[in-house]
């Protein structure tokens, strides 16, 4: 038996990186995956990979409350319950502070924080009605340590961390388990876009590795294994906990 046999898991940002690695691992463990991503083309390709009876892809831009409400309703209408919500979708924001425009700030907050807020707000009533549920929110090492040129991104991930803690406290006695995973630099398409934007992408890649105590970047599958623990075996005593997966980077 798999650790998630029959569990309905909604994963955002499912088409690549950590979200894709998590969907694959959870599916191997018996979960029914409701995958969400704004990249419809990439998402539909996954339908060929996953067993049709345990996979649904939903294309959505989760930057509005209406889209988040529709996403939760569609998942619930399809499967009758939502056992795990994994808020993984996110975008990077890299710019000098004085050059950050209001539209860019609003966009990164909409994707990285407001989508998490709205999806939690929509799914919690469903979980309360079914008597249990688990929510896993993705924050970042940059919610713990700061880094220049990432002010907007740091702010969004810090917001997710504080929000998750407050939410876990509010529902601590409701048989809901609400925790978070804090990845460090992980080799994903998102990280690669940052290197590609540099004057010398290879130099940027190597400079990043130099900051990693373990001498390499993390892999999406490593984060997925931690998320699996939070979705399945984590004891009820774990509430509002942030598990850091960063190769000791935040210790420096």
PDB file of C-alpha atoms in Angstrom:
ATOM      1  CA  UNK A   1       0.000   0.000   0.000  1.00  0.00           C
ATOM      2  CA  UNK A   2       1.104   3.529  -0.731  1.00  0.00           C
ATOM      3  CA  UNK A   3       1.307   6.190   1.931  1.00  0.00           C
ATOM      4  CA  UNK A   4      -1.389   8.230   0.176  1.00  0.00           C
ATOM      5  CA  UNK A   5      -3.677   5.506  -1.170  1.00  0.00           C
ATOM      6  CA  UNK A   6      -6.948   7.080  -2.285  1.00  0.00           C
ATOM      7  CA  UNK A   7      -6.138  10.516  -0.902  1.00  0.00           C
ATOM      8  CA  UNK A   8      -7.204  13.443  -3.073  1.00  0.00           C
ATOM      9  CA  UNK A   9      -4.325  15.907  -3.350  1.00  0.00           C
ATOM     10  CA  UNK A  10      -4.561  19.321  -5.011  1.00  0.00           C
ATOM     11  CA  UNK A  11      -1.147  20.567  -6.157  1.00  0.00           C
ATOM     12  CA  UNK A  12      -0.579  24.024  -7.633  1.00  0.00           C
ATOM     13  CA  UNK A  13       2.337  24.764  -9.950  1.00  0.00           C
ATOM     14  CA  UNK A  14       2.192  21.132 -11.029  1.00  0.00           C
ATOM     15  CA  UNK A  15       3.647  21.415 -14.535  1.00  0.00           C
ATOM     16  CA  UNK A  16       7.329  21.747 -13.635  1.00  0.00           C
ATOM     17  CA  UNK A  17       9.974  21.769 -10.918  1.00  0.00           C
ATOM     18  CA  UNK A  18       8.982  20.903  -7.364  1.00  0.00           C
ATOM     19  CA  UNK A  19       5.292  20.624  -8.205  1.00  0.00           C
ATOM     20  CA  UNK A  20       5.915  18.051 -10.925  1.00  0.00           C
ATOM     21  CA  UNK A  21       8.323  16.027  -8.777  1.00  0.00           C
ATOM     22  CA  UNK A  22       5.768  16.037  -5.963  1.00  0.00           C
ATOM     23  CA  UNK A  23       2.924  14.958  -8.239  1.00  0.00           C
ATOM     24  CA  UNK A  24       4.999  12.046  -9.513  1.00  0.00           C
ATOM     25  CA  UNK A  25       5.978  10.895  -6.024  1.00  0.00           C
ATOM     26  CA  UNK A  26       2.471  11.284  -4.608  1.00  0.00           C
ATOM     27  CA  UNK A  27       1.000   9.402  -7.566  1.00  0.00           C
ATOM     28  CA  UNK A  28       3.453   6.552  -6.950  1.00  0.00           C
ATOM     29  CA  UNK A  29       2.214   6.514  -3.352  1.00  0.00           C
ATOM     30  CA  UNK A  30      -1.391   6.018  -4.476  1.00  0.00           C
ATOM     31  CA  UNK A  31      -2.739   9.570  -4.402  1.00  0.00           C
ATOM     32  CA  UNK A  32      -5.400  10.973  -6.683  1.00  0.00           C
ATOM     33  CA  UNK A  33      -3.837  14.128  -8.139  1.00  0.00           C
ATOM     34  CA  UNK A  34      -5.746  17.273  -9.080  1.00  0.00           C
ATOM     35  CA  UNK A  35      -2.961  19.240 -10.715  1.00  0.00           C
ATOM     36  CA  UNK A  36      -3.239  22.974 -11.285  1.00  0.00           C
ATOM     37  CA  UNK A  37      -1.032  25.174 -13.446  1.00  0.00           C
ATOM     38  CA  UNK A  38      -1.437  28.206 -15.677  1.00  0.00           C
ATOM     39  CA  UNK A  39       0.702  26.500 -18.337  1.00  0.00           C
ATOM     40  CA  UNK A  40      -2.078  24.525 -19.996  1.00  0.00           C
ATOM     41  CA  UNK A  41       0.119  23.008 -22.702  1.00  0.00           C
ATOM     42  CA  UNK A  42       2.670  21.619 -20.235  1.00  0.00           C
ATOM     43  CA  UNK A  43      -0.055  20.441 -17.904  1.00  0.00           C
ATOM     44  CA  UNK A  44      -1.977  18.552 -20.557  1.00  0.00           C
ATOM     45  CA  UNK A  45       1.163  16.646 -21.535  1.00  0.00           C
ATOM     46  CA  UNK A  46       1.182  15.152 -18.046  1.00  0.00           C
ATOM     47  CA  UNK A  47      -2.156  13.489 -18.696  1.00  0.00           C
ATOM     48  CA  UNK A  48      -0.274  10.972 -20.833  1.00  0.00           C
ATOM     49  CA  UNK A  49       2.021  10.171 -17.914  1.00  0.00           C
ATOM     50  CA  UNK A  50      -0.465   9.702 -15.087  1.00  0.00           C
ATOM     51  CA  UNK A  51      -3.205   7.093 -14.785  1.00  0.00           C
ATOM     52  CA  UNK A  52      -6.422   8.733 -15.956  1.00  0.00           C
ATOM     53  CA  UNK A  53      -8.443   7.493 -12.976  1.00  0.00           C
ATOM     54  CA  UNK A  54      -6.095   9.183 -10.533  1.00  0.00           C
ATOM     55  CA  UNK A  55      -5.266  12.380 -12.382  1.00  0.00           C
ATOM     56  CA  UNK A  56      -7.058  15.557 -13.424  1.00  0.00           C
ATOM     57  CA  UNK A  57      -5.390  18.651 -14.838  1.00  0.00           C
ATOM     58  CA  UNK A  58      -6.946  22.061 -14.326  1.00  0.00           C
ATOM     59  CA  UNK A  59      -5.546  25.142 -16.039  1.00  0.00           C
ATOM     60  CA  UNK A  60      -5.925  28.292 -13.967  1.00  0.00           C
ATOM     61  CA  UNK A  61      -4.294  31.617 -13.202  1.00  0.00           C
ATOM     62  CA  UNK A  62      -4.639  31.698  -9.426  1.00  0.00           C
ATOM     63  CA  UNK A  63      -4.118  35.436  -9.009  1.00  0.00           C
ATOM     64  CA  UNK A  64      -7.816  36.133  -8.367  1.00  0.00           C
ATOM     65  CA  UNK A  65     -10.210  35.020  -5.660  1.00  0.00           C
ATOM     66  CA  UNK A  66     -12.691  33.835  -8.294  1.00  0.00           C
ATOM     67  CA  UNK A  67     -10.115  31.559  -9.935  1.00  0.00           C
ATOM     68  CA  UNK A  68      -9.152  30.055  -6.576  1.00  0.00           C
ATOM     69  CA  UNK A  69     -12.788  29.459  -5.664  1.00  0.00           C
ATOM     70  CA  UNK A  70     -13.454  27.816  -9.028  1.00  0.00           C
ATOM     71  CA  UNK A  71     -10.375  25.598  -8.641  1.00  0.00           C
ATOM     72  CA  UNK A  72     -11.417  24.292  -5.228  1.00  0.00           C
ATOM     73  CA  UNK A  73     -15.001  23.751  -6.371  1.00  0.00           C
ATOM     74  CA  UNK A  74     -13.943  21.847  -9.478  1.00  0.00           C
ATOM     75  CA  UNK A  75     -11.656  19.552  -7.493  1.00  0.00           C
ATOM     76  CA  UNK A  76     -14.315  18.935  -4.856  1.00  0.00           C
ATOM     77  CA  UNK A  77     -17.051  18.360  -7.430  1.00  0.00           C
ATOM     78  CA  UNK A  78     -14.829  15.888  -9.279  1.00  0.00           C
ATOM     79  CA  UNK A  79     -13.738  13.776  -6.316  1.00  0.00           C
ATOM     80  CA  UNK A  80     -16.096  14.659  -3.464  1.00  0.00           C
ATOM     81  CA  UNK A  81     -13.325  15.643  -1.065  1.00  0.00           C
ATOM     82  CA  UNK A  82      -9.892  17.274  -0.798  1.00  0.00           C
ATOM     83  CA  UNK A  83      -7.542  15.560   1.632  1.00  0.00           C
ATOM     84  CA  UNK A  84      -4.388  17.583   0.964  1.00  0.00           C
ATOM     85  CA  UNK A  85      -3.829  21.057  -0.456  1.00  0.00           C
ATOM     86  CA  UNK A  86      -0.251  21.739  -1.514  1.00  0.00           C
ATOM     87  CA  UNK A  87       0.239  25.415  -2.317  1.00  0.00           C
ATOM     88  CA  UNK A  88       3.381  25.218  -4.418  1.00  0.00           C
ATOM     89  CA  UNK A  89       2.872  27.714  -7.268  1.00  0.00           C
ATOM     90  CA  UNK A  90       5.201  30.701  -7.194  1.00  0.00           C
ATOM     91  CA  UNK A  91       7.232  33.136  -9.238  1.00  0.00           C
ATOM     92  CA  UNK A  92      10.563  34.836  -8.653  1.00  0.00           C
ATOM     93  CA  UNK A  93      11.149  38.558  -8.335  1.00  0.00           C
ATOM     94  CA  UNK A  94      14.674  39.884  -8.757  1.00  0.00           C
ATOM     95  CA  UNK A  95      15.274  43.631  -9.031  1.00  0.00           C
ATOM     96  CA  UNK A  96      16.885  46.581  -7.249  1.00  0.00           C
ATOM     97  CA  UNK A  97      14.445  47.892  -4.654  1.00  0.00           C
ATOM     98  CA  UNK A  98      14.094  51.356  -6.200  1.00  0.00           C
ATOM     99  CA  UNK A  99      13.283  49.824  -9.581  1.00  0.00           C
ATOM    100  CA  UNK A 100      10.377  47.654  -8.421  1.00  0.00           C
ATOM    101  CA  UNK A 101       7.192  48.953 -10.023  1.00  0.00           C
ATOM    102  CA  UNK A 102       3.794  48.680  -8.376  1.00  0.00           C
ATOM    103  CA  UNK A 103       2.491  46.313 -11.054  1.00  0.00           C
ATOM    104  CA  UNK A 104       5.409  43.919 -10.547  1.00  0.00           C
ATOM    105  CA  UNK A 105       4.959  44.001  -6.770  1.00  0.00           C
ATOM    106  CA  UNK A 106       1.235  43.340  -7.070  1.00  0.00           C
ATOM    107  CA  UNK A 107       1.850  40.422  -9.422  1.00  0.00           C
ATOM    108  CA  UNK A 108       4.382  38.631  -7.230  1.00  0.00           C
ATOM    109  CA  UNK A 109       2.127  39.094  -4.186  1.00  0.00           C
ATOM    110  CA  UNK A 110      -0.881  37.826  -6.132  1.00  0.00           C
ATOM    111  CA  UNK A 111       0.897  34.637  -7.191  1.00  0.00           C
ATOM    112  CA  UNK A 112       3.019  33.913  -4.122  1.00  0.00           C
ATOM    113  CA  UNK A 113       0.725  35.010  -1.309  1.00  0.00           C
ATOM    114  CA  UNK A 114      -2.829  35.865  -2.327  1.00  0.00           C
ATOM    115  CA  UNK A 115      -3.315  32.553  -4.137  1.00  0.00           C
ATOM    116  CA  UNK A 116      -2.283  30.749  -0.944  1.00  0.00           C
ATOM    117  CA  UNK A 117      -4.653  32.885   1.130  1.00  0.00           C
ATOM    118  CA  UNK A 118      -7.619  32.402  -1.196  1.00  0.00           C
ATOM    119  CA  UNK A 119      -7.128  28.665  -1.726  1.00  0.00           C
ATOM    120  CA  UNK A 120      -6.875  28.082   2.019  1.00  0.00           C
ATOM    121  CA  UNK A 121      -9.983  30.187   2.589  1.00  0.00           C
ATOM    122  CA  UNK A 122     -11.905  28.100   0.065  1.00  0.00           C
ATOM    123  CA  UNK A 123     -10.638  24.651   1.051  1.00  0.00           C
ATOM    124  CA  UNK A 124     -10.878  24.872   4.845  1.00  0.00           C
ATOM    125  CA  UNK A 125     -14.707  24.720   4.943  1.00  0.00           C
ATOM    126  CA  UNK A 126     -14.524  21.555   2.808  1.00  0.00           C
ATOM    127  CA  UNK A 127     -11.952  20.000   5.121  1.00  0.00           C
ATOM    128  CA  UNK A 128     -13.910  20.931   8.233  1.00  0.00           C
ATOM    129  CA  UNK A 129     -17.024  19.342   6.754  1.00  0.00           C
ATOM    130  CA  UNK A 130     -15.187  16.094   5.992  1.00  0.00           C
ATOM    131  CA  UNK A 131     -13.584  16.088   9.439  1.00  0.00           C
ATOM    132  CA  UNK A 132      -9.918  16.289   8.484  1.00  0.00           C
ATOM    133  CA  UNK A 133      -7.409  17.713   6.045  1.00  0.00           C
ATOM    134  CA  UNK A 134      -3.824  18.754   5.522  1.00  0.00           C
ATOM    135  CA  UNK A 135      -2.491  21.978   4.060  1.00  0.00           C
ATOM    136  CA  UNK A 136       1.136  22.415   3.027  1.00  0.00           C
ATOM    137  CA  UNK A 137       2.328  25.859   1.989  1.00  0.00           C
ATOM    138  CA  UNK A 138       5.607  26.549   0.227  1.00  0.00           C
ATOM    139  CA  UNK A 139       7.644  29.367   1.715  1.00  0.00           C
ATOM    140  CA  UNK A 140      11.389  29.708   1.135  1.00  0.00           C
ATOM    141  CA  UNK A 141      14.745  29.998   2.833  1.00  0.00           C
ATOM    142  CA  UNK A 142      14.325  33.700   1.997  1.00  0.00           C
ATOM    143  CA  UNK A 143      11.493  33.869   4.504  1.00  0.00           C
ATOM    144  CA  UNK A 144      14.184  33.183   7.110  1.00  0.00           C
ATOM    145  CA  UNK A 145      17.288  34.920   5.756  1.00  0.00           C
ATOM    146  CA  UNK A 146      17.318  38.031   3.591  1.00  0.00           C
ATOM    147  CA  UNK A 147      19.061  38.565   0.280  1.00  0.00           C
ATOM    148  CA  UNK A 148      19.635  41.789  -1.664  1.00  0.00           C
ATOM    149  CA  UNK A 149      17.597  42.327  -4.836  1.00  0.00           C
ATOM    150  CA  UNK A 150      14.927  39.895  -3.648  1.00  0.00           C
ATOM    151  CA  UNK A 151      12.964  42.346  -1.482  1.00  0.00           C
ATOM    152  CA  UNK A 152       9.572  41.681  -3.074  1.00  0.00           C
ATOM    153  CA  UNK A 153      10.083  37.918  -3.135  1.00  0.00           C
ATOM    154  CA  UNK A 154      11.286  37.867   0.485  1.00  0.00           C
ATOM    155  CA  UNK A 155       8.226  39.856   1.511  1.00  0.00           C
ATOM    156  CA  UNK A 156       5.832  37.401  -0.129  1.00  0.00           C
ATOM    157  CA  UNK A 157       7.465  34.336   1.366  1.00  0.00           C
ATOM    158  CA  UNK A 158       7.656  35.966   4.787  1.00  0.00           C
ATOM    159  CA  UNK A 159       3.950  36.684   4.480  1.00  0.00           C
ATOM    160  CA  UNK A 160       3.225  33.034   3.676  1.00  0.00           C
ATOM    161  CA  UNK A 161       5.214  31.929   6.720  1.00  0.00           C
ATOM    162  CA  UNK A 162       3.429  34.246   9.163  1.00  0.00           C
ATOM    163  CA  UNK A 163       0.065  33.449   7.591  1.00  0.00           C
ATOM    164  CA  UNK A 164       0.644  29.696   7.893  1.00  0.00           C
ATOM    165  CA  UNK A 165       1.575  29.963  11.549  1.00  0.00           C
ATOM    166  CA  UNK A 166      -1.482  32.060  12.355  1.00  0.00           C
ATOM    167  CA  UNK A 167      -3.738  29.684  10.426  1.00  0.00           C
ATOM    168  CA  UNK A 168      -2.292  26.646  12.201  1.00  0.00           C
ATOM    169  CA  UNK A 169      -3.027  28.270  15.554  1.00  0.00           C
ATOM    170  CA  UNK A 170      -6.570  29.164  14.581  1.00  0.00           C
ATOM    171  CA  UNK A 171      -7.387  25.599  13.509  1.00  0.00           C
ATOM    172  CA  UNK A 172      -5.173  23.674  15.923  1.00  0.00           C
ATOM    173  CA  UNK A 173      -8.166  21.884  17.481  1.00  0.00           C
ATOM    174  CA  UNK A 174     -10.079  21.270  14.251  1.00  0.00           C
ATOM    175  CA  UNK A 175      -8.271  18.128  13.044  1.00  0.00           C
ATOM    176  CA  UNK A 176      -6.608  20.147  10.316  1.00  0.00           C
ATOM    177  CA  UNK A 177      -2.843  19.965   9.964  1.00  0.00           C
ATOM    178  CA  UNK A 178      -1.255  23.078   8.470  1.00  0.00           C
ATOM    179  CA  UNK A 179       2.492  23.199   7.872  1.00  0.00           C
ATOM    180  CA  UNK A 180       5.052  24.499   5.400  1.00  0.00           C
ATOM    181  CA  UNK A 181       8.166  23.540   3.519  1.00  0.00           C
ATOM    182  CA  UNK A 182      11.003  26.042   3.005  1.00  0.00           C
ATOM    183  CA  UNK A 183      13.186  25.088   0.041  1.00  0.00           C
ATOM    184  CA  UNK A 184      16.583  26.607  -0.541  1.00  0.00           C
ATOM    185  CA  UNK A 185      18.016  26.922  -4.071  1.00  0.00           C
ATOM    186  CA  UNK A 186      16.558  24.023  -6.059  1.00  0.00           C
ATOM    187  CA  UNK A 187      17.463  23.162  -9.658  1.00  0.00           C
ATOM    188  CA  UNK A 188      14.190  24.031 -11.347  1.00  0.00           C
ATOM    189  CA  UNK A 189      13.160  26.021 -14.429  1.00  0.00           C
ATOM    190  CA  UNK A 190      12.365  28.901 -12.063  1.00  0.00           C
ATOM    191  CA  UNK A 191      15.946  29.008 -10.771  1.00  0.00           C
ATOM    192  CA  UNK A 192      17.311  28.646 -14.287  1.00  0.00           C
ATOM    193  CA  UNK A 193      15.446  31.761 -15.446  1.00  0.00           C
ATOM    194  CA  UNK A 194      17.391  33.754 -12.868  1.00  0.00           C
ATOM    195  CA  UNK A 195      20.701  32.430 -14.184  1.00  0.00           C
ATOM    196  CA  UNK A 196      19.657  33.058 -17.775  1.00  0.00           C
ATOM    197  CA  UNK A 197      18.932  36.694 -16.942  1.00  0.00           C
ATOM    198  CA  UNK A 198      22.473  37.219 -15.650  1.00  0.00           C
ATOM    199  CA  UNK A 199      25.236  38.690 -17.799  1.00  0.00           C
ATOM    200  CA  UNK A 200      27.163  35.437 -17.420  1.00  0.00           C
ATOM    201  CA  UNK A 201      24.704  32.584 -16.661  1.00  0.00           C
ATOM    202  CA  UNK A 202      27.433  30.030 -15.906  1.00  0.00           C
ATOM    203  CA  UNK A 203      29.192  32.394 -13.516  1.00  0.00           C
ATOM    204  CA  UNK A 204      25.878  33.034 -11.774  1.00  0.00           C
ATOM    205  CA  UNK A 205      25.252  29.287 -11.518  1.00  0.00           C
ATOM    206  CA  UNK A 206      28.711  28.662 -10.042  1.00  0.00           C
ATOM    207  CA  UNK A 207      28.408  31.598  -7.640  1.00  0.00           C
ATOM    208  CA  UNK A 208      25.186  30.131  -6.300  1.00  0.00           C
ATOM    209  CA  UNK A 209      26.782  26.753  -5.693  1.00  0.00           C
ATOM    210  CA  UNK A 210      29.566  28.490  -3.763  1.00  0.00           C
ATOM    211  CA  UNK A 211      26.941  29.565  -1.204  1.00  0.00           C
ATOM    212  CA  UNK A 212      25.762  25.981  -0.655  1.00  0.00           C
ATOM    213  CA  UNK A 213      27.496  24.174   2.245  1.00  0.00           C
ATOM    214  CA  UNK A 214      26.789  20.807   0.601  1.00  0.00           C
ATOM    215  CA  UNK A 215      28.426  21.960  -2.633  1.00  0.00           C
ATOM    216  CA  UNK A 216      25.402  21.592  -4.913  1.00  0.00           C
ATOM    217  CA  UNK A 217      21.863  22.796  -5.490  1.00  0.00           C
ATOM    218  CA  UNK A 218      18.934  20.823  -4.194  1.00  0.00           C
ATOM    219  CA  UNK A 219      16.797  18.637  -6.438  1.00  0.00           C
ATOM    220  CA  UNK A 220      12.994  18.857  -6.717  1.00  0.00           C
ATOM    221  CA  UNK A 221      12.669  15.216  -5.664  1.00  0.00           C
ATOM    222  CA  UNK A 222      14.326  16.019  -2.328  1.00  0.00           C
ATOM    223  CA  UNK A 223      11.692  18.620  -1.528  1.00  0.00           C
ATOM    224  CA  UNK A 224       8.955  16.240  -2.687  1.00  0.00           C
ATOM    225  CA  UNK A 225      10.042  13.646  -0.120  1.00  0.00           C
ATOM    226  CA  UNK A 226       9.665  16.176   2.688  1.00  0.00           C
ATOM    227  CA  UNK A 227       6.271  17.228   1.376  1.00  0.00           C
ATOM    228  CA  UNK A 228       5.201  13.571   1.297  1.00  0.00           C
ATOM    229  CA  UNK A 229       6.015  13.303   4.993  1.00  0.00           C
ATOM    230  CA  UNK A 230       3.866  16.359   5.756  1.00  0.00           C
ATOM    231  CA  UNK A 231       1.040  14.969   3.626  1.00  0.00           C
ATOM    232  CA  UNK A 232       1.059  11.502   5.166  1.00  0.00           C
ATOM    233  CA  UNK A 233       3.109  10.540   8.205  1.00  0.00           C
ATOM    234  CA  UNK A 234       3.625  13.826  10.049  1.00  0.00           C
ATOM    235  CA  UNK A 235       2.188  13.526  13.586  1.00  0.00           C
ATOM    236  CA  UNK A 236      -0.699  15.758  14.634  1.00  0.00           C
ATOM    237  CA  UNK A 237       1.668  17.524  17.021  1.00  0.00           C
ATOM    238  CA  UNK A 238       3.283  19.186  14.014  1.00  0.00           C
ATOM    239  CA  UNK A 239       1.301  22.385  13.525  1.00  0.00           C
ATOM    240  CA  UNK A 240       2.581  25.548  11.863  1.00  0.00           C
ATOM    241  CA  UNK A 241       5.972  23.908  11.435  1.00  0.00           C
ATOM    242  CA  UNK A 242       8.418  25.065   8.767  1.00  0.00           C
ATOM    243  CA  UNK A 243      10.717  22.325   7.484  1.00  0.00           C
ATOM    244  CA  UNK A 244      13.796  23.852   5.874  1.00  0.00           C
ATOM    245  CA  UNK A 245      15.247  21.918   2.916  1.00  0.00           C
ATOM    246  CA  UNK A 246      18.307  23.934   1.943  1.00  0.00           C
ATOM    247  CA  UNK A 247      21.502  21.943   2.452  1.00  0.00           C
ATOM    248  CA  UNK A 248      22.327  23.939   5.616  1.00  0.00           C
ATOM    249  CA  UNK A 249      22.377  27.243   3.708  1.00  0.00           C
ATOM    250  CA  UNK A 250      20.355  29.179   6.288  1.00  0.00           C
ATOM    251  CA  UNK A 251      22.738  28.109   9.049  1.00  0.00           C
ATOM    252  CA  UNK A 252      25.532  30.247   7.595  1.00  0.00           C
TER     253      UNK A 252
END
